[in-house]
C-alpha positions in Angstrom: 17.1 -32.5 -46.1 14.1 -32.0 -43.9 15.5 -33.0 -40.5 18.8 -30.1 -41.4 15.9 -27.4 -41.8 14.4 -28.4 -39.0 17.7 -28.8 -37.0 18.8 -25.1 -38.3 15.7 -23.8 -37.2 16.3 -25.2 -33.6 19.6 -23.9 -33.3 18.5 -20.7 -34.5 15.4 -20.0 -32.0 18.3 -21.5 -29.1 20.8 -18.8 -30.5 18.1 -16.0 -30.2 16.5 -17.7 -27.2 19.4 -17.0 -24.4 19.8 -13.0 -25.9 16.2 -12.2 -25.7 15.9 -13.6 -21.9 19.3 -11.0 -21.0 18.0 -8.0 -23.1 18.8 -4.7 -21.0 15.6 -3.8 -20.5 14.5 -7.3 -18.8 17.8 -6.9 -16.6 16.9 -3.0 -16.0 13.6 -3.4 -14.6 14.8 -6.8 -12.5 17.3 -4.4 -10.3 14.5 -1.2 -10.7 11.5 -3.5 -9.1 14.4 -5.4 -6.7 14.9 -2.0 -5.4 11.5 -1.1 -5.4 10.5 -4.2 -3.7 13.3 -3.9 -0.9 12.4 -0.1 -0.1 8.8 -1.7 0.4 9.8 -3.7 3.5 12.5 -1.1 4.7 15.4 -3.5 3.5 17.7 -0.1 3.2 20.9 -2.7 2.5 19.5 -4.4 -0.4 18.3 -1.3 -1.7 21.3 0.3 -1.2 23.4 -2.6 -3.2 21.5 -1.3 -6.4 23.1 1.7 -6.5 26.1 2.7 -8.3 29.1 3.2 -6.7 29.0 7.0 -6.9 25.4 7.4 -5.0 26.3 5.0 -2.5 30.0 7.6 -2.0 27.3 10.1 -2.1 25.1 8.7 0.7 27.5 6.4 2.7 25.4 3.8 4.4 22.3 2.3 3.6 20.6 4.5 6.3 21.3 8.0 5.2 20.1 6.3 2.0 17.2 4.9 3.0 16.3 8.1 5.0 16.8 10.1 1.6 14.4 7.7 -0.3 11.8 8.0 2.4 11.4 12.0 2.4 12.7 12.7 -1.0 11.4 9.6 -2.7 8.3 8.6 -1.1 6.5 7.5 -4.3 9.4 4.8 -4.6 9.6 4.1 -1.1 6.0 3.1 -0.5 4.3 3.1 -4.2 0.6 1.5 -5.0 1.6 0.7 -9.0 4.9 0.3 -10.9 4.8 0.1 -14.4 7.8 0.5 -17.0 7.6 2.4 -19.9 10.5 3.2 -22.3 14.2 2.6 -22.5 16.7 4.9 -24.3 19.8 6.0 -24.6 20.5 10.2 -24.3 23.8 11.4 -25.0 25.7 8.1 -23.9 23.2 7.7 -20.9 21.2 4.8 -20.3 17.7 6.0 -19.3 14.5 3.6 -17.9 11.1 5.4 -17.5 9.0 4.5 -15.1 5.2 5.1 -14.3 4.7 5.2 -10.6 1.4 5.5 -8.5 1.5 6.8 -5.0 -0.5 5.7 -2.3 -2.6 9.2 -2.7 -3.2 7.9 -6.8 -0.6 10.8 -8.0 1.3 9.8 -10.9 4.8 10.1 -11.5 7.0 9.6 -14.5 10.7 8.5 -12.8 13.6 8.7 -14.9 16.1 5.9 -14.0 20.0 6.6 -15.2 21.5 3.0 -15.2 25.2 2.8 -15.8 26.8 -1.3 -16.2 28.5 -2.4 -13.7 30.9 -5.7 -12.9 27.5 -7.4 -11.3 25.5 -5.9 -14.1 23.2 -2.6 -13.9 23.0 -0.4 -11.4 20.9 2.8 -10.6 23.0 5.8 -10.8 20.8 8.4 -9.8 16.5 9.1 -10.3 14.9 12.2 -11.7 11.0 12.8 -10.7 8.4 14.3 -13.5 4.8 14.7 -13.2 3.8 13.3 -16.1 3.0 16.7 -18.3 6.5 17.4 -17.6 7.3 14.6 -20.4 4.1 14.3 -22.1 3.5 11.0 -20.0 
């Protein structure tokens, strides 16, 4: 009877094991700090293959992307700190905060809308709030 116990509770931590390690939130901050990580070494084409197909209609190449990030977007384009903070869903939108630290040591809350795509997430647009803004 012991070796069943233990045999159930075996199969049970494998069942759970796989889900944890392809939560949302692991696979939403693996294509965030991808991004993040491209835009650091001006790698505008990877960067650009994170977003969803409606900013990269909006933008058409990874240049006029890339050029956007850079002036609009600076703290993501050349940031001293990441760090994630919450997940949530708002009204049928999938939403990632992020606390970001530019290279001056002004902090920035970014609001991440992820939509699912065929390859998995993708970054469907970014909205910028000093941290008061949200109580950050």
């Amino acid at each position: 009877m012991r070796r069943f116990v233990i045999f159930g509770v075996l199969l049970l931590g494998l069942a759970h094991g796989p889900a944890r390690a392809q939560s949302p939130d692991a696979d939403i901050q693996a294509v965030i700090s991808r991004q993040i990580e491209a835009f650091k070494v001006d790698d505008f084409v990877t960067a650009f293959s994170f977003a969803s197909p409606q900013i990269k209609e909006l933008f058409g190449s990874p240049e006029r992307f890339g050029e956007m990030v850079q002036t609009g977007y600076p703290m993501v384009w050349r940031p001293a700190e990441v760090r994630f903070s919450g997940l949530e869903s708002r009204g049928g939108r999938t939403v990632q905060s992020v606390v970001v630290t530019d290279s001056t040591g002004a902090l920035f809350v970014l609001e991440y809308e992820m939509v699912a795509g065929e390859g998995g997430w993708q970054i469907n647009g970014v909205v910028v709030r000093r941290p008061g803004d949200t109580g950050a």
